[in-house]
Amino acid sequence: MAQLSKDSFSAGDALMPVGAAVALLFDRVSCVEGVEALRLNEAEGRILARALTAPIDLPAFDNSAVDGYAVRFCDLSPGVETCLPVEGRAAAGHATEGGGAGKAVRIFTGAAMPEGLDTVFMQEDCRLLPGDLASLPPGLAKGANRRLRGEDISAGAQALAAGRRLRPEDLGLAAALGVDRLTVRRRLKAAIFSTGDEILEPGTPMRPAGVYDANRFVLHGLLKRQGVEVTDLGVLADNQGEIAAALRSAAADHDLVLTSGGVSAGEEDHVKAAISNSGSLVFWRLGIKPGRPVAMGVIEGTPFVGLPGNPVAVFVTFVYVVRPLIAALSGAQHEPARPLPVTSGFEYRKKTGRREYVRVTLRAGAAGEAIAEKHPVEGAGVLTSLTRTHGFVELGEDVTRIAAGDKVAYIDYDMIR
């Protein structure tokens, strides 16, 4: 299992800045052990364990970028049309025929450049005259439409860095280099459960004061998108002993344990007490809204995160706490979302000392600019404030007021899920 130092953080009731918490996570959490070699069609979304070095030049030879006619640039007449006899043919995957001084070669995309020829005219720019003469227009630069050997990547250069989450284009690059397998980190294993006497399983009858569990399904989907193997342990009642036992059991064979609910200051919030008694609590109040009550702990060396009970707060704290933690545990490069500047269509006030994420919908302004409109209902339990919006406006710790027309930092949900 992954290991987290028990003295990594100082617990306390002061708000911890999100950036400081994430920095501490990366400083203290160690990557899981275990790698496997996978075929390319199995490796998408996995974390590359070892950097890939290009074994060959790409492309492996000079070749044509277009269909047309290959020539020597020095055979062209400056500023006027040039006519050259067409002798020879070069097609992709076949040996080149013909070519030489004062000759043009019919060439096709991907074909190796004939020896001594350095420039390619696109066929639509040329005319083929009687007697197999190619009429070539003036004005083409030397080396035009010629792909040089190694211009994509040279043999010996790093093609993919260790820690990269493999994307389809990465797999394409590996394949183009002749590599059929990549060494990746093993998948993380996470256990999740919700807590609360009021929490009901979807599909069961509603009862007075009951609430259907949304959080586990949000977490399950977010974890799967991160390539994590998920064990769903269901719903636990508000019983400190049962919660402590479940935490210890889950920690024994998982790399990460996540719960939702039970981490605020109320008398019936038992997760914080259970983790304090069965492990080590390292921080539990973050300067983030929605989502302030977040517990981070260690149970027998396994990281634990206790997320808030409100589903929007679960989403936000997963994105800004759990995703970086998963990256650290899996040896991945953590790539924070890059906010895009948009225009605020709303006014907003906040306190200093905490980072806030305002749910917004984008619309086009009169000049085509992107304008962010705040969702009318802001509560941390309002799931439709996520399903009916496009993303967040991020307001830093020092921001106190936003006016309509101000430039703000927008983060689309598709950038962070």
CSV table of C-alpha atoms in Angstrom, one decimal:
chain,number,residue,atom,x,y,z
A,1,MET,CA,0.0,0.0,0.0
A,2,ALA,CA,1.0,3.6,-0.5
A,3,GLN,CA,2.7,5.2,2.5
A,4,LEU,CA,2.1,8.6,4.1
A,5,SER,CA,4.2,9.9,6.9
A,6,LYS,CA,2.1,10.2,10.1
A,7,ASP,CA,3.8,13.4,11.1
A,8,SER,CA,3.3,15.0,7.7
A,9,PHE,CA,0.9,17.8,8.8
A,10,SER,CA,-0.1,19.6,11.9
A,11,ALA,CA,-3.7,19.2,12.8
A,12,GLY,CA,-5.6,22.2,14.0
A,13,ASP,CA,-8.7,24.3,13.6
A,14,ALA,CA,-7.1,27.0,11.5
A,15,LEU,CA,-8.0,27.0,7.8
A,16,MET,CA,-5.3,25.5,5.7
A,17,PRO,CA,-4.8,27.0,2.2
A,18,VAL,CA,-5.5,24.6,-0.6
A,19,GLY,CA,-2.2,25.2,-2.2
A,20,ALA,CA,-0.3,24.5,1.0
A,21,ALA,CA,-2.2,21.3,1.5
A,22,VAL,CA,-1.5,20.0,-2.0
A,23,ALA,CA,2.2,21.0,-1.7
A,24,LEU,CA,2.4,18.9,1.5
A,25,LEU,CA,0.7,16.0,-0.1
A,26,PHE,CA,3.3,15.9,-2.9
A,27,ASP,CA,6.1,16.3,-0.4
A,28,ARG,CA,5.0,13.5,1.9
A,29,VAL,CA,3.1,10.9,-0.2
A,30,SER,CA,5.2,8.1,-1.8
A,31,CYS,CA,4.3,6.5,-5.1
A,32,VAL,CA,2.8,3.0,-5.1
A,33,GLU,CA,5.0,0.1,-6.1
A,34,GLY,CA,4.4,-2.2,-9.0
A,35,VAL,CA,4.5,-1.8,-12.8
A,36,GLU,CA,3.3,-3.8,-15.8
A,37,ALA,CA,4.1,-3.9,-19.5
A,38,LEU,CA,0.9,-3.4,-21.6
A,39,ARG,CA,0.2,-3.5,-25.3
A,40,LEU,CA,-0.6,-0.1,-26.7
A,41,ASN,CA,-4.3,-0.8,-27.1
A,42,GLU,CA,-4.5,-1.5,-23.3
A,43,ALA,CA,-2.4,1.4,-22.1
A,44,GLU,CA,-4.7,4.4,-22.7
A,45,GLY,CA,-5.2,6.4,-19.5
A,46,ARG,CA,-2.5,4.6,-17.6
A,47,ILE,CA,0.5,6.3,-16.0
A,48,LEU,CA,3.8,5.8,-17.8
A,49,ALA,CA,6.3,4.3,-15.3
A,50,ARG,CA,9.5,4.6,-17.5
A,51,ALA,CA,10.3,7.4,-20.0
A,52,LEU,CA,10.1,6.3,-23.6
A,53,THR,CA,13.2,7.1,-25.6
A,54,ALA,CA,12.8,7.2,-29.4
A,55,PRO,CA,14.6,4.1,-30.9
A,56,ILE,CA,14.5,5.5,-34.4
A,57,ASP,CA,14.3,8.8,-36.2
A,58,LEU,CA,10.8,9.9,-37.0
A,59,PRO,CA,10.3,10.1,-39.9
A,60,ALA,CA,12.9,7.5,-40.6
A,61,PHE,CA,13.8,9.0,-44.0
A,62,ASP,CA,13.2,12.2,-46.0
A,63,ASN,CA,9.7,11.9,-47.6
A,64,SER,CA,7.1,13.9,-49.5
A,65,ALA,CA,4.3,15.7,-47.6
A,66,VAL,CA,2.1,15.9,-50.7
A,67,ASP,CA,1.3,14.3,-54.0
A,68,GLY,CA,3.1,16.0,-56.8
A,69,TYR,CA,6.5,16.3,-58.5
A,70,ALA,CA,9.9,16.1,-56.9
A,71,VAL,CA,12.8,18.1,-58.4
A,72,ARG,CA,16.2,19.6,-57.7
A,73,PHE,CA,15.7,23.2,-56.7
A,74,CYS,CA,18.8,24.2,-58.6
A,75,ASP,CA,17.1,23.0,-61.9
A,76,LEU,CA,14.3,25.6,-61.5
A,77,SER,CA,14.4,28.9,-63.5
A,78,PRO,CA,14.1,31.8,-61.1
A,79,GLY,CA,10.9,33.9,-61.5
A,80,VAL,CA,9.5,32.0,-64.5
A,81,GLU,CA,7.8,28.7,-65.3
A,82,THR,CA,10.1,25.7,-65.6
A,83,CYS,CA,9.3,22.6,-67.7
A,84,LEU,CA,11.0,19.4,-66.8
A,85,PRO,CA,10.6,15.9,-68.2
A,86,VAL,CA,8.9,13.4,-65.8
A,87,GLU,CA,11.0,10.3,-65.4
A,88,GLY,CA,10.3,7.9,-62.6
A,89,ARG,CA,7.7,7.3,-59.9
A,90,ALA,CA,8.0,7.3,-56.1
A,91,ALA,CA,5.2,5.8,-54.1
A,92,ALA,CA,5.0,5.1,-50.3
A,93,GLY,CA,6.4,1.8,-49.4
A,94,HIS,CA,8.1,1.2,-52.8
A,95,ALA,CA,11.6,1.8,-54.2
A,96,THR,CA,12.0,5.0,-56.1
A,97,GLU,CA,12.4,4.8,-59.8
A,98,GLY,CA,14.2,7.4,-61.9
A,99,GLY,CA,15.1,10.9,-61.0
A,100,GLY,CA,18.3,12.9,-61.4
A,101,ALA,CA,19.6,16.2,-62.7
A,102,GLY,CA,17.1,18.1,-64.9
A,103,LYS,CA,14.3,15.6,-64.2
A,104,ALA,CA,11.1,15.6,-62.3
A,105,VAL,CA,9.8,12.5,-60.5
A,106,ARG,CA,6.1,11.8,-60.0
A,107,ILE,CA,5.8,11.4,-56.2
A,108,PHE,CA,3.1,10.6,-53.7
A,109,THR,CA,2.5,11.5,-50.1
A,110,GLY,CA,4.8,9.5,-47.7
A,111,ALA,CA,7.2,8.3,-50.5
A,112,ALA,CA,10.9,8.5,-49.9
A,113,MET,CA,12.5,11.5,-51.6
A,114,PRO,CA,14.6,10.3,-54.6
A,115,GLU,CA,18.3,10.7,-54.2
A,116,GLY,CA,19.4,14.3,-54.9
A,117,LEU,CA,15.9,15.8,-55.1
A,118,ASP,CA,15.0,18.3,-52.5
A,119,THR,CA,11.8,20.1,-53.4
A,120,VAL,CA,8.2,18.9,-54.1
A,121,PHE,CA,5.5,20.8,-56.1
A,122,MET,CA,1.9,20.0,-55.3
A,123,GLN,CA,0.2,18.4,-58.2
A,124,GLU,CA,-2.7,20.9,-58.2
A,125,ASP,CA,-0.2,23.7,-58.8
A,126,CYS,CA,1.3,22.0,-61.9
A,127,ARG,CA,0.3,21.1,-65.4
A,128,LEU,CA,1.3,18.0,-67.2
A,129,LEU,CA,2.1,18.8,-70.9
A,130,PRO,CA,2.3,16.6,-73.9
A,131,GLY,CA,5.5,14.5,-73.9
A,132,ASP,CA,5.4,14.0,-70.1
A,133,LEU,CA,6.6,17.4,-69.4
A,134,ALA,CA,5.7,18.9,-66.0
A,135,SER,CA,5.0,22.6,-66.0
A,136,LEU,CA,6.2,24.0,-62.7
A,137,PRO,CA,5.2,27.5,-61.5
A,138,PRO,CA,7.7,30.0,-60.0
A,139,GLY,CA,7.9,31.1,-56.4
A,140,LEU,CA,8.3,27.8,-54.5
A,141,ALA,CA,10.9,27.8,-51.7
A,142,LYS,CA,13.8,25.3,-51.6
A,143,GLY,CA,12.8,22.2,-49.6
A,144,ALA,CA,9.1,22.9,-49.8
A,145,ASN,CA,6.8,20.0,-49.1
A,146,ARG,CA,9.7,17.8,-48.0
A,147,ARG,CA,9.6,16.1,-44.6
A,148,LEU,CA,13.1,15.8,-43.2
A,149,ARG,CA,14.4,12.7,-41.5
A,150,GLY,CA,14.0,13.1,-37.7
A,151,GLU,CA,12.1,16.4,-37.9
A,152,ASP,CA,9.3,14.9,-35.7
A,153,ILE,CA,11.7,13.3,-33.2
A,154,SER,CA,15.3,12.1,-33.4
A,155,ALA,CA,16.6,8.7,-32.2
A,156,GLY,CA,17.7,9.0,-28.6
A,157,ALA,CA,15.4,11.9,-27.7
A,158,GLN,CA,12.8,11.5,-25.0
A,159,ALA,CA,9.5,10.8,-26.6
A,160,LEU,CA,7.3,10.5,-23.5
A,161,ALA,CA,8.2,11.4,-20.0
A,162,ALA,CA,7.7,9.1,-17.0
A,163,GLY,CA,4.6,10.1,-15.0
A,164,ARG,CA,2.6,11.0,-18.1
A,165,ARG,CA,-1.1,9.9,-18.2
A,166,LEU,CA,-1.1,8.2,-21.6
A,167,ARG,CA,-3.5,9.7,-24.2
A,168,PRO,CA,-4.4,8.3,-27.6
A,169,GLU,CA,-1.9,10.6,-29.3
A,170,ASP,CA,0.8,9.3,-27.1
A,171,LEU,CA,0.0,5.7,-28.1
A,172,GLY,CA,0.1,6.8,-31.7
A,173,LEU,CA,3.6,8.3,-31.2
A,174,ALA,CA,4.8,5.1,-29.6
A,175,ALA,CA,3.4,3.0,-32.4
A,176,ALA,CA,5.0,5.3,-35.0
A,177,LEU,CA,8.3,4.6,-33.3
A,178,GLY,CA,7.8,0.9,-33.6
A,179,VAL,CA,7.1,0.4,-29.9
A,180,ASP,CA,4.4,-2.1,-29.1
A,181,ARG,CA,4.4,-2.1,-25.3
A,182,LEU,CA,4.8,0.5,-22.6
A,183,THR,CA,5.6,0.0,-18.9
A,184,VAL,CA,3.0,1.6,-16.7
A,185,ARG,CA,2.2,1.9,-13.0
A,186,ARG,CA,-0.3,-0.5,-11.6
A,187,ARG,CA,-3.7,0.9,-11.0
A,188,LEU,CA,-4.5,2.5,-7.7
A,189,LYS,CA,-7.1,0.8,-5.5
A,190,ALA,CA,-9.5,3.0,-3.6
A,191,ALA,CA,-12.3,2.1,-1.2
A,192,ILE,CA,-15.2,4.4,-0.8
A,193,PHE,CA,-18.2,4.6,1.6
A,194,SER,CA,-20.7,7.1,2.8
A,195,THR,CA,-21.7,7.7,6.4
A,196,GLY,CA,-24.9,8.9,8.1
A,197,ASP,CA,-28.1,7.4,9.6
A,198,GLU,CA,-30.0,9.5,7.1
A,199,ILE,CA,-28.3,8.1,4.0
A,200,LEU,CA,-30.4,5.7,1.8
A,201,GLU,CA,-29.4,3.6,-1.1
A,202,PRO,CA,-31.0,4.7,-4.4
A,203,GLY,CA,-33.8,2.3,-5.4
A,204,THR,CA,-34.9,1.7,-1.8
A,205,PRO,CA,-38.1,3.3,-0.3
A,206,MET,CA,-37.8,6.8,0.9
A,207,ARG,CA,-38.3,7.3,4.7
A,208,PRO,CA,-38.9,10.4,6.8
A,209,ALA,CA,-35.7,12.5,7.1
A,210,GLY,CA,-34.0,10.2,4.6
A,211,VAL,CA,-31.6,11.3,1.9
A,212,TYR,CA,-30.5,9.2,-1.1
A,213,ASP,CA,-26.8,8.8,-1.4
A,214,ALA,CA,-25.4,10.8,-4.4
A,215,ASN,CA,-21.9,11.2,-3.2
A,216,ARG,CA,-20.6,7.6,-3.7
A,217,PHE,CA,-21.8,7.7,-7.3
A,218,VAL,CA,-20.1,11.0,-7.9
A,219,LEU,CA,-16.9,9.7,-6.3
A,220,HIS,CA,-17.1,6.4,-8.2
A,221,GLY,CA,-17.3,8.1,-11.5
A,222,LEU,CA,-14.6,10.6,-10.7
A,223,LEU,CA,-12.2,7.9,-9.5
A,224,LYS,CA,-12.9,5.7,-12.6
A,225,ARG,CA,-12.0,8.7,-14.8
A,226,GLN,CA,-8.7,8.8,-13.0
A,227,GLY,CA,-8.0,5.2,-13.8
A,228,VAL,CA,-8.6,4.0,-10.2
A,229,GLU,CA,-10.0,0.6,-9.3
A,230,VAL,CA,-12.9,1.3,-6.9
A,231,THR,CA,-14.3,-0.8,-4.1
A,232,ASP,CA,-17.7,0.4,-3.1
A,233,LEU,CA,-18.4,-0.4,0.6
A,234,GLY,CA,-21.8,1.2,0.7
A,235,VAL,CA,-23.3,3.2,3.5
A,236,LEU,CA,-22.3,3.1,7.2
A,237,ALA,CA,-24.5,4.3,10.0
A,238,ASP,CA,-23.3,7.0,12.4
A,239,ASN,CA,-21.5,4.6,14.7
A,240,GLN,CA,-17.9,5.5,15.6
A,241,GLY,CA,-16.9,1.9,16.3
A,242,GLU,CA,-18.3,0.6,13.0
A,243,ILE,CA,-16.7,3.4,11.1
A,244,ALA,CA,-13.3,2.8,12.7
A,245,ALA,CA,-13.5,-0.9,11.9
A,246,ALA,CA,-14.4,-0.2,8.3
A,247,LEU,CA,-11.5,2.3,7.9
A,248,ARG,CA,-9.0,-0.2,9.3
A,249,SER,CA,-10.3,-3.0,7.0
A,250,ALA,CA,-10.3,-0.9,3.9
A,251,ALA,CA,-6.8,0.5,4.6
A,252,ALA,CA,-5.4,-3.1,4.8
A,253,ASP,CA,-5.8,-3.8,1.1
A,254,HIS,CA,-6.3,-0.4,-0.6
A,255,ASP,CA,-4.0,2.5,-1.6
A,256,LEU,CA,-6.6,5.1,-0.6
A,257,VAL,CA,-9.7,5.3,1.4
A,258,LEU,CA,-12.4,8.0,0.8
A,259,THR,CA,-15.5,8.7,2.8
A,260,SER,CA,-18.2,11.4,2.5
A,261,GLY,CA,-19.9,13.0,5.5
A,262,GLY,CA,-19.0,13.0,9.1
A,263,VAL,CA,-16.1,15.3,9.1
A,264,SER,CA,-17.5,18.6,10.4
A,265,ALA,CA,-17.8,19.8,14.0
A,266,GLY,CA,-21.2,18.3,14.8
A,267,GLU,CA,-21.8,15.8,17.6
A,268,GLU,CA,-23.0,13.2,15.1
A,269,ASP,CA,-20.1,13.5,12.7
A,270,HIS,CA,-18.1,10.4,13.7
A,271,VAL,CA,-15.5,10.0,10.9
A,272,LYS,CA,-13.2,12.6,12.3
A,273,ALA,CA,-13.3,10.9,15.7
A,274,ALA,CA,-12.8,7.5,14.2
A,275,ILE,CA,-9.8,8.4,12.2
A,276,SER,CA,-8.3,10.2,15.2
A,277,ASN,CA,-8.7,7.0,17.3
A,278,SER,CA,-7.7,4.4,14.7
A,279,GLY,CA,-5.0,6.4,12.8
A,280,SER,CA,-3.6,9.8,12.5
A,281,LEU,CA,-5.5,13.0,11.6
A,282,VAL,CA,-3.4,15.4,9.7
A,283,PHE,CA,-5.6,18.3,8.6
A,284,TRP,CA,-9.4,18.7,8.6
A,285,ARG,CA,-10.4,22.3,7.7
A,286,LEU,CA,-9.4,23.7,4.3
A,287,GLY,CA,-9.7,27.2,3.1
A,288,ILE,CA,-12.0,26.3,0.2
A,289,LYS,CA,-15.7,26.9,-0.6
A,290,PRO,CA,-17.6,24.8,-1.1
A,291,GLY,CA,-15.9,22.1,0.9
A,292,ARG,CA,-14.3,23.4,4.0
A,293,PRO,CA,-14.5,20.3,6.3
A,294,VAL,CA,-12.0,17.9,4.7
A,295,ALA,CA,-10.2,15.4,6.8
A,296,MET,CA,-6.8,14.0,5.7
A,297,GLY,CA,-5.4,11.1,7.7
A,298,VAL,CA,-3.3,8.0,7.8
A,299,ILE,CA,-4.5,4.5,8.8
A,300,GLU,CA,-1.6,2.0,9.0
A,301,GLY,CA,0.3,3.9,6.4
A,302,THR,CA,-2.7,4.2,3.9
A,303,PRO,CA,-3.9,7.7,3.1
A,304,PHE,CA,-7.5,8.6,4.0
A,305,VAL,CA,-9.6,11.5,2.9
A,306,GLY,CA,-12.9,12.3,4.6
A,307,LEU,CA,-14.9,14.5,2.2
A,308,PRO,CA,-17.8,16.7,3.1
A,309,GLY,CA,-21.4,15.5,3.1
A,310,ASN,CA,-22.8,17.9,0.5
A,311,PRO,CA,-22.4,16.6,-3.1
A,312,VAL,CA,-21.1,19.9,-4.7
A,313,ALA,CA,-18.5,20.1,-1.9
A,314,VAL,CA,-17.6,16.5,-2.6
A,315,PHE,CA,-17.0,17.4,-6.3
A,316,VAL,CA,-14.9,20.5,-5.6
A,317,THR,CA,-12.8,18.9,-2.9
A,318,PHE,CA,-12.2,15.8,-5.0
A,319,VAL,CA,-11.0,17.9,-7.9
A,320,TYR,CA,-8.7,20.1,-5.8
A,321,VAL,CA,-7.5,17.7,-3.1
A,322,VAL,CA,-8.1,14.1,-4.1
A,323,ARG,CA,-6.9,14.4,-7.8
A,324,PRO,CA,-3.5,15.8,-6.7
A,325,LEU,CA,-3.3,13.0,-4.1
A,326,ILE,CA,-4.1,10.4,-6.8
A,327,ALA,CA,-1.4,11.9,-9.0
A,328,ALA,CA,1.2,11.7,-6.2
A,329,LEU,CA,0.3,8.1,-5.3
A,330,SER,CA,0.3,6.9,-8.9
A,331,GLY,CA,3.6,8.7,-9.8
A,332,ALA,CA,1.7,10.9,-12.3
A,333,GLN,CA,2.6,14.4,-13.4
A,334,HIS,CA,0.0,16.6,-11.7
A,335,GLU,CA,-1.4,19.0,-14.2
A,336,PRO,CA,-3.6,21.7,-12.6
A,337,ALA,CA,-6.3,23.1,-14.8
A,338,ARG,CA,-5.2,26.2,-16.7
A,339,PRO,CA,-8.0,28.8,-16.1
A,340,LEU,CA,-9.2,30.8,-19.1
A,341,PRO,CA,-9.9,34.5,-18.9
A,342,VAL,CA,-13.6,35.4,-19.3
A,343,THR,CA,-15.8,38.4,-18.4
A,344,SER,CA,-17.9,38.3,-15.3
A,345,GLY,CA,-21.6,38.8,-15.8
A,346,PHE,CA,-22.3,39.0,-12.1
A,347,GLU,CA,-21.3,40.7,-8.8
A,348,TYR,CA,-19.9,38.7,-5.9
A,349,ARG,CA,-18.4,39.3,-2.5
A,350,LYS,CA,-16.4,36.9,-0.4
A,351,LYS,CA,-14.1,36.8,2.6
A,352,THR,CA,-10.4,36.7,2.4
A,353,GLY,CA,-8.4,33.6,3.4
A,354,ARG,CA,-10.3,31.0,1.4
A,355,ARG,CA,-10.5,30.0,-2.3
A,356,GLU,CA,-14.0,29.9,-3.7
A,357,TYR,CA,-15.4,28.2,-6.8
A,358,VAL,CA,-18.5,29.8,-8.2
A,359,ARG,CA,-20.6,27.7,-10.6
A,360,VAL,CA,-21.3,29.5,-13.8
A,361,THR,CA,-22.7,29.2,-17.3
A,362,LEU,CA,-21.0,30.8,-20.3
A,363,ARG,CA,-22.8,32.9,-22.9
A,364,ALA,CA,-21.6,34.9,-25.8
A,365,GLY,CA,-21.6,38.7,-25.4
A,366,ALA,CA,-22.4,41.3,-28.1
A,367,ALA,CA,-18.9,41.3,-29.3
A,368,GLY,CA,-18.6,37.5,-29.2
A,369,GLU,CA,-16.7,37.5,-25.9
A,370,ALA,CA,-17.3,34.8,-23.3
A,371,ILE,CA,-19.4,36.0,-20.3
A,372,ALA,CA,-19.8,33.9,-17.1
A,373,GLU,CA,-23.2,34.0,-15.4
A,374,LYS,CA,-23.5,32.8,-11.9
A,375,HIS,CA,-26.0,30.0,-11.2
A,376,PRO,CA,-28.9,31.5,-9.2
A,377,VAL,CA,-28.7,28.8,-6.4
A,378,GLU,CA,-25.4,28.5,-4.7
A,379,GLY,CA,-25.9,25.9,-2.0
A,380,ALA,CA,-23.3,23.1,-1.6
A,381,GLY,CA,-26.1,20.5,-1.7
A,382,VAL,CA,-27.6,21.7,-5.0
A,383,LEU,CA,-26.6,19.1,-7.6
A,384,THR,CA,-28.3,20.9,-10.4
A,385,SER,CA,-25.9,23.8,-9.9
A,386,LEU,CA,-23.4,21.4,-11.4
A,387,THR,CA,-25.5,19.7,-14.0
A,388,ARG,CA,-26.9,23.0,-15.4
A,389,THR,CA,-23.6,24.9,-15.5
A,390,HIS,CA,-20.4,24.7,-17.6
A,391,GLY,CA,-17.7,25.3,-15.1
A,392,PHE,CA,-16.3,27.3,-12.2
A,393,VAL,CA,-15.0,30.8,-11.8
A,394,GLU,CA,-12.1,30.5,-9.4
A,395,LEU,CA,-11.6,33.3,-6.8
A,396,GLY,CA,-8.3,33.3,-5.0
A,397,GLU,CA,-7.8,33.8,-1.3
A,398,ASP,CA,-7.1,37.5,-1.5
A,399,VAL,CA,-10.1,38.4,-3.7
A,400,THR,CA,-13.0,40.1,-1.8
A,401,ARG,CA,-15.2,41.4,-4.6
A,402,ILE,CA,-16.0,40.8,-8.3
A,403,ALA,CA,-18.0,43.3,-10.3
A,404,ALA,CA,-19.8,42.7,-13.6
A,405,GLY,CA,-17.3,43.3,-16.4
A,406,ASP,CA,-14.3,42.2,-14.5
A,407,LYS,CA,-12.0,39.6,-16.0
A,408,VAL,CA,-12.2,36.3,-14.0
A,409,ALA,CA,-10.5,32.9,-14.2
A,410,TYR,CA,-12.8,30.3,-15.7
A,411,ILE,CA,-12.3,26.5,-15.4
A,412,ASP,CA,-14.4,24.2,-17.5
A,413,TYR,CA,-15.7,21.0,-15.9
A,414,ASP,CA,-14.2,19.0,-18.8
A,415,MET,CA,-10.8,20.2,-17.8
A,416,ILE,CA,-11.0,18.8,-14.3
A,417,ARG,CA,-13.2,15.8,-14.2
